[in-house]
């Protein structure tokens, strides 16, 4: 996308579901891009942010314009534009909806040091020329699906407890991955306790979407959420967290036959998973260890699903940070959970995992 360099010093693209305040930063360049690229702004749910405010406007108002020529005018700008004005001296801002024909798929934002950079509509032909590339990017099924999940989960935040939230997260995310890959998949969420000694696995009963949907219709969606506490030692979760890299079992049958002791988080009760990948997550400033498990009913190496799984895991990490670190929600996840007894060796290993997390937090 070619823009007049003397005029525009910041450009950003944000994906969003139509009429949603939940926005996902797809890319940014120019002065101030580091501010926009900070983790807390990769996913925003605040309707006072520029992209959200623009996206929430009626179809008859496809753009949002502000000039910050004076301190008073700057105070009326959306929150993120105020910050860019204060830190980098940007004076005028423009946000424009990216219309896919049946609704917007996101927002393009421009900013300039000039206080009147966008009064002349030079940007209209630029946007029109860019649409053939912007719409497939922001409206891609993966991008659009992630935005839709983020929007739906944000709607649940104020209405549901953490169990209902995680239930919806697992069901919606699993359905999206199945749609994108054509594979029959089920998801689990793993969370380590504060000292890293125990693992809490949360998954849907039997991976049955129809059961979840029936329970949700009856107002009992969280009742199908299964919760299992395991010692951390010897789990794929512990391996992934320690290596800070994904771990995979391509064939659970071969895995079970080859090893004398099977990792406790690989085979769960009545689940008939034939392959499994574990993606480690670090949630919040305290670096809580978590992981996304993606399991398939067929053996394989998930090559077809790799891009979708990694993108979804990154977004779920941000969603978990917003939901589970509010008002002690992370600690409440363990309410009513009977922790397994640990051997001396298991306790020592858990302390090692906790120390690794502290080292990661202190690293630049």
Coordinates of C-alpha atoms in Angstrom, one line a residue:
X1 CA 0.0 0.0 0.0
X2 CA 1.6 3.2 -1.2
X3 CA 0.9 6.4 0.9
X4 CA 2.4 9.9 0.7
X5 CA 5.4 9.5 3.0
X6 CA 5.5 13.3 3.7
X7 CA 2.0 13.2 5.0
X8 CA 1.4 9.8 6.7
X9 CA 3.8 8.8 9.5
X10 CA 1.8 6.0 10.9
X11 CA -0.3 3.3 9.3
X12 CA -2.1 0.5 11.0
X13 CA -4.5 -2.3 10.0
X14 CA -7.0 -3.7 12.5
X15 CA -9.3 -6.7 12.0
X16 CA -12.7 -6.7 13.7
X17 CA -16.1 -8.4 13.4
X18 CA -18.8 -6.1 12.1
X19 CA -20.2 -3.6 14.7
X20 CA -17.8 -4.9 17.4
X21 CA -15.6 -3.1 19.8
X22 CA -13.2 -6.0 19.9
X23 CA -10.3 -5.3 17.6
X24 CA -7.2 -7.3 16.6
X25 CA -4.1 -5.5 15.4
X26 CA -3.0 -7.0 12.1
X27 CA -0.1 -4.8 11.4
X28 CA 1.4 -1.3 11.8
X29 CA 4.3 0.8 10.5
X30 CA 5.8 4.2 11.0
X31 CA 6.2 6.6 13.9
X32 CA 4.6 5.2 17.1
X33 CA 4.2 1.6 15.8
X34 CA 5.9 0.4 18.9
X35 CA 3.2 1.9 21.1
X36 CA 0.5 0.2 19.0
X37 CA 2.4 -3.0 18.9
X38 CA 2.6 -3.4 22.7
X39 CA 0.9 -6.6 23.8
X40 CA -2.0 -4.8 25.6
X41 CA -3.0 -3.2 22.3
X42 CA -2.7 -6.4 20.1
X43 CA -6.2 -7.2 21.3
X44 CA -8.5 -4.3 22.5
X45 CA -12.0 -4.4 23.8
X46 CA -12.4 -0.8 24.8
X47 CA -14.9 1.1 22.7
X48 CA -13.0 4.3 23.3
X49 CA -10.1 3.1 21.1
X50 CA -10.0 4.6 17.6
X51 CA -10.5 1.4 15.6
X52 CA -13.4 0.3 17.8
X53 CA -15.1 3.7 17.7
X54 CA -14.9 3.7 13.9
X55 CA -16.1 0.1 13.6
X56 CA -19.1 0.8 15.8
X57 CA -20.3 3.7 13.7
X58 CA -23.2 3.3 11.3
X59 CA -22.6 2.3 7.7
X60 CA -23.3 5.9 6.7
X61 CA -20.2 7.0 8.7
X62 CA -17.4 4.8 7.3
X63 CA -14.6 7.0 8.6
X64 CA -13.5 8.8 11.8
X65 CA -11.4 12.0 11.7
X66 CA -9.8 14.0 14.5
X67 CA -7.3 16.9 14.5
X68 CA -5.2 17.5 17.6
X69 CA -4.1 21.0 16.7
X70 CA -4.7 22.2 20.3
X71 CA -4.6 20.6 23.7
X72 CA -8.4 20.9 24.0
X73 CA -8.9 19.2 20.7
X74 CA -6.5 16.4 21.6
X75 CA -8.5 15.7 24.7
X76 CA -11.5 14.7 22.5
X77 CA -9.5 12.1 20.5
X78 CA -9.8 8.4 21.2
X79 CA -7.5 7.2 23.9
X80 CA -4.9 5.6 21.7
X81 CA -4.7 8.7 19.5
X82 CA -4.2 10.9 22.6
X83 CA -1.3 8.8 23.5
X84 CA 0.3 9.1 20.1
X85 CA -0.2 12.8 20.1
X86 CA 1.4 13.2 23.5
X87 CA 4.4 10.9 22.8
X88 CA 5.1 11.6 19.1
X89 CA 3.4 14.9 18.3
X90 CA 1.1 13.4 15.7
X91 CA -1.6 16.0 14.9
X92 CA -4.3 14.5 12.7
X93 CA -5.8 11.1 12.6
X94 CA -8.0 9.2 10.2
X95 CA -9.7 5.7 10.6
X96 CA -11.6 4.2 7.7
X97 CA -13.6 1.0 7.6
X98 CA -12.5 -1.7 5.2
X99 CA -15.8 -2.8 3.6
X100 CA -16.0 -6.3 2.2
X101 CA -19.4 -5.6 0.6
X102 CA -21.5 -7.4 3.3
X103 CA -20.0 -5.5 6.2
X104 CA -16.7 -4.2 7.4
X105 CA -13.9 -6.6 8.2
X106 CA -11.6 -4.1 9.9
X107 CA -10.2 -0.6 10.0
X108 CA -7.3 1.2 8.4
X109 CA -5.8 4.0 10.4
X110 CA -3.6 6.8 9.3
X111 CA -1.8 9.6 11.3
X112 CA 0.3 12.6 10.4
X113 CA 2.3 15.4 12.0
X114 CA 0.3 17.9 9.9
X115 CA -2.9 19.2 11.5
X116 CA -4.8 19.1 8.2
X117 CA -3.4 16.1 6.5
X118 CA -6.7 14.4 5.7
X119 CA -9.0 17.4 4.9
X120 CA -8.4 16.7 1.2
X121 CA -9.9 13.3 0.2
X122 CA -6.7 12.0 -1.4
X123 CA -6.9 8.9 0.8
X124 CA -10.2 7.7 -0.8
X125 CA -8.5 6.5 -4.1
X126 CA -5.7 5.1 -2.0
X127 CA -8.1 3.0 0.0
X128 CA -10.0 1.9 -3.1
X129 CA -6.8 0.7 -4.7
X130 CA -5.9 -1.1 -1.5
X131 CA -9.2 -2.9 -1.0
X132 CA -8.4 -5.9 -3.2
X133 CA -5.5 -6.7 -0.9
X134 CA -6.9 -5.6 2.4
X135 CA -10.2 -7.5 2.2
X136 CA -8.7 -11.0 1.7
X137 CA -6.2 -10.2 4.6
X138 CA -8.6 -8.9 7.2
X139 CA -11.5 -11.1 6.0
X140 CA -9.6 -14.3 5.8
X141 CA -11.5 -17.1 7.5
X142 CA -8.8 -17.5 10.2
X143 CA -8.6 -13.8 10.9
X144 CA -12.4 -13.3 10.8
X145 CA -13.0 -16.4 12.9
X146 CA -10.6 -15.3 15.6
X147 CA -12.3 -11.8 15.7
X148 CA -15.7 -13.5 16.0
X149 CA -14.5 -15.7 18.9
X150 CA -12.9 -12.7 20.7
X151 CA -16.2 -10.7 20.3
X152 CA -18.4 -13.6 21.6
X153 CA -16.1 -14.2 24.5
X154 CA -16.0 -10.5 25.4
X155 CA -19.8 -10.6 25.5
X156 CA -19.6 -13.4 28.0
X157 CA -17.0 -11.7 30.2
X158 CA -19.5 -9.7 32.2
X159 CA -22.2 -12.3 32.3
X160 CA -20.5 -15.6 33.0
X161 CA -18.1 -17.2 35.5
X162 CA -14.7 -18.5 34.4
X163 CA -16.1 -22.0 33.8
X164 CA -18.7 -20.9 31.3
X165 CA -16.0 -18.6 29.7
X166 CA -13.5 -21.5 29.2
X167 CA -16.3 -23.8 28.0
X168 CA -17.2 -21.3 25.3
X169 CA -13.6 -20.7 24.4
X170 CA -12.9 -24.4 23.9
X171 CA -16.0 -25.1 21.9
X172 CA -15.8 -22.0 19.6
X173 CA -12.0 -22.4 19.0
X174 CA -12.4 -26.1 18.3
X175 CA -15.2 -25.4 15.8
X176 CA -13.0 -22.8 14.0
X177 CA -10.0 -25.2 13.7
X178 CA -12.3 -27.9 12.3
X179 CA -13.7 -25.5 9.8
X180 CA -10.3 -24.4 8.7
X181 CA -8.6 -27.8 8.6
X182 CA -11.4 -30.3 7.8
X183 CA -10.1 -32.4 10.8
X184 CA -12.1 -33.7 13.7
X185 CA -10.4 -32.0 16.7
X186 CA -10.9 -31.4 20.4
X187 CA -9.3 -28.8 22.6
X188 CA -8.1 -28.7 26.2
X189 CA -6.8 -25.9 28.3
X190 CA -4.0 -26.6 30.7
X191 CA -3.1 -24.3 33.6
X192 CA -0.3 -24.7 36.2
X193 CA -0.8 -23.7 39.8
X194 CA 1.3 -21.0 41.4
X195 CA 4.2 -23.2 42.5
X196 CA 4.1 -25.4 39.3
X197 CA 3.5 -28.6 41.2
X198 CA 0.1 -29.4 39.7
X199 CA -1.6 -29.2 36.3
X200 CA -5.3 -28.4 35.9
X201 CA -6.7 -29.8 32.6
X202 CA -10.1 -28.5 31.4
X203 CA -11.8 -30.0 28.4
X204 CA -15.3 -30.7 27.1
X205 CA -16.9 -34.0 27.9
X206 CA -16.1 -36.4 25.1
X207 CA -15.2 -33.5 22.8
X208 CA -18.9 -33.6 21.8
X209 CA -20.0 -30.3 20.4
X210 CA -23.6 -31.3 20.2
X211 CA -23.6 -32.1 23.9
X212 CA -22.2 -28.6 24.6
X213 CA -24.7 -26.9 22.4
X214 CA -27.6 -28.7 24.1
X215 CA -26.3 -27.8 27.5
X216 CA -25.7 -24.2 26.5
X217 CA -29.3 -23.9 25.2
X218 CA -30.5 -25.1 28.6
X219 CA -28.3 -22.6 30.3
X220 CA -25.9 -25.2 31.7
X221 CA -23.0 -24.9 29.2
X222 CA -20.3 -25.0 31.9
X223 CA -21.7 -28.4 33.2
X224 CA -20.0 -30.2 30.3
X225 CA -16.6 -28.8 31.3
X226 CA -14.4 -31.6 32.7
X227 CA -11.7 -30.6 35.2
X228 CA -8.8 -32.9 36.1
X229 CA -5.9 -32.1 38.4
X230 CA -2.6 -34.0 37.8
X231 CA 0.9 -33.9 39.2
X232 CA 3.0 -31.8 36.9
X233 CA 6.0 -34.2 36.7
X234 CA 6.3 -36.1 33.5
X235 CA 3.6 -34.3 31.6
X236 CA 3.8 -33.0 28.0
X237 CA 2.8 -29.6 29.6
X238 CA 5.9 -29.6 31.7
X239 CA 8.1 -30.5 28.7
X240 CA 6.5 -27.7 26.6
X241 CA 6.8 -25.1 29.4
X242 CA 10.4 -26.0 30.1
X243 CA 11.5 -26.0 26.4
X244 CA 9.2 -23.0 25.6
X245 CA 8.3 -24.9 22.4
X246 CA 5.4 -27.1 21.2
X247 CA 5.3 -30.8 22.0
X248 CA 3.5 -33.4 19.9
X249 CA 2.5 -37.0 20.0
X250 CA 1.8 -38.1 16.4
X251 CA 0.3 -41.5 17.4
X252 CA -0.9 -42.1 20.9
X253 CA -1.2 -45.8 20.4
X254 CA 2.5 -46.1 19.3
X255 CA 3.4 -43.7 22.2
X256 CA 1.6 -45.9 24.8
X257 CA 3.3 -49.0 23.5
X258 CA 6.8 -47.5 23.4
X259 CA 6.9 -46.0 26.9
X260 CA 6.8 -47.8 30.2
X261 CA 5.1 -44.7 31.8
X262 CA 2.7 -42.6 29.8
X263 CA 2.4 -38.8 30.4
X264 CA -0.7 -38.2 32.5
X265 CA -2.0 -35.5 30.2
X266 CA -1.9 -37.6 27.0
X267 CA -4.7 -40.1 27.4
X268 CA -7.8 -38.9 29.4
X269 CA -10.5 -41.4 30.4
X270 CA -12.9 -42.0 27.6
X271 CA -11.2 -39.6 25.2
X272 CA -10.1 -41.4 22.0
X273 CA -7.4 -39.1 20.8
X274 CA -5.0 -40.6 18.4
X275 CA -2.6 -37.5 18.1
X276 CA -2.0 -34.5 20.2
X277 CA -0.1 -31.2 20.1
X278 CA 0.6 -29.0 23.1
X279 CA 1.4 -25.3 22.6
X280 CA 2.8 -23.5 25.7
X281 CA 1.4 -20.1 26.7
X282 CA 2.6 -17.5 29.2
X283 CA -0.3 -15.4 30.6
X284 CA 0.2 -12.0 32.1
X285 CA 3.0 -10.1 33.7
X286 CA 3.5 -12.9 36.3
X287 CA 4.0 -15.4 33.4
X288 CA 1.4 -17.9 34.5
X289 CA 2.2 -21.2 32.7
X290 CA -0.7 -22.4 30.5
X291 CA -1.0 -24.5 27.4
X292 CA -3.4 -25.1 24.5
X293 CA -3.9 -28.8 23.7
X294 CA -5.2 -29.8 20.3
X295 CA -6.2 -33.4 19.8
X296 CA -7.3 -35.3 16.7
X297 CA -9.2 -38.6 16.3
X298 CA -6.6 -39.6 13.7
X299 CA -2.9 -40.1 13.9
X300 CA -0.8 -37.4 12.2
X301 CA 1.6 -34.5 12.6
X302 CA -0.8 -31.5 12.4
X303 CA 1.2 -30.0 9.5
X304 CA -2.1 -28.8 7.8
X305 CA -3.3 -27.1 11.0
X306 CA 0.0 -25.6 12.2
X307 CA -0.6 -22.0 11.1
X308 CA -4.2 -21.9 12.4
X309 CA -3.2 -23.5 15.7
X310 CA -0.4 -21.1 16.3
X311 CA -2.5 -18.0 15.4
X312 CA -5.4 -19.2 17.6
X313 CA -3.0 -20.0 20.5
X314 CA -1.6 -16.4 20.4
X315 CA -5.1 -14.9 20.6
X316 CA -6.3 -17.2 23.3
X317 CA -3.2 -16.2 25.4
X318 CA -4.4 -12.6 25.2
X319 CA -8.0 -13.5 25.9
X320 CA -7.0 -15.6 29.0
X321 CA -4.9 -12.7 30.2
X322 CA -7.9 -10.3 30.1
X323 CA -10.3 -12.8 31.7
X324 CA -8.3 -14.9 34.2
X325 CA -6.2 -12.1 35.7
X326 CA -9.2 -10.1 36.7
X327 CA -10.3 -10.0 40.4
X328 CA -8.5 -13.1 41.4
X329 CA -10.1 -15.3 38.8
X330 CA -7.0 -17.4 38.2
X331 CA -6.9 -18.4 41.9
X332 CA -10.6 -19.2 41.8
X333 CA -10.1 -21.7 39.0
X334 CA -8.7 -24.1 41.7
X335 CA -11.7 -23.8 44.0
X336 CA -13.1 -27.2 44.7
X337 CA -10.2 -29.0 43.0
X338 CA -8.6 -31.8 45.1
X339 CA -4.9 -31.5 44.4
X340 CA -3.0 -34.8 43.9
X341 CA -0.4 -35.9 46.5
X342 CA 3.1 -35.3 45.3
X343 CA 6.2 -37.3 45.9
X344 CA 9.5 -35.6 47.0
X345 CA 10.8 -35.9 43.5
X346 CA 7.7 -34.3 42.0
X347 CA 7.9 -31.4 44.5
X348 CA 11.5 -30.8 43.5
X349 CA 10.6 -30.8 39.8
X350 CA 7.8 -28.3 40.4
X351 CA 10.2 -25.9 42.1
X352 CA 12.4 -26.2 39.0
X353 CA 9.5 -25.1 36.8
X354 CA 8.7 -22.2 39.1
X355 CA 12.3 -21.0 39.0
X356 CA 12.4 -21.2 35.2
X357 CA 9.3 -19.0 35.1
X358 CA 11.0 -16.5 37.4
X359 CA 14.1 -16.5 35.1
X360 CA 11.9 -15.9 32.1
X361 CA 10.2 -13.0 33.8
X362 CA 13.6 -11.3 34.6
X363 CA 15.0 -11.8 31.1
X364 CA 15.0 -8.6 28.9

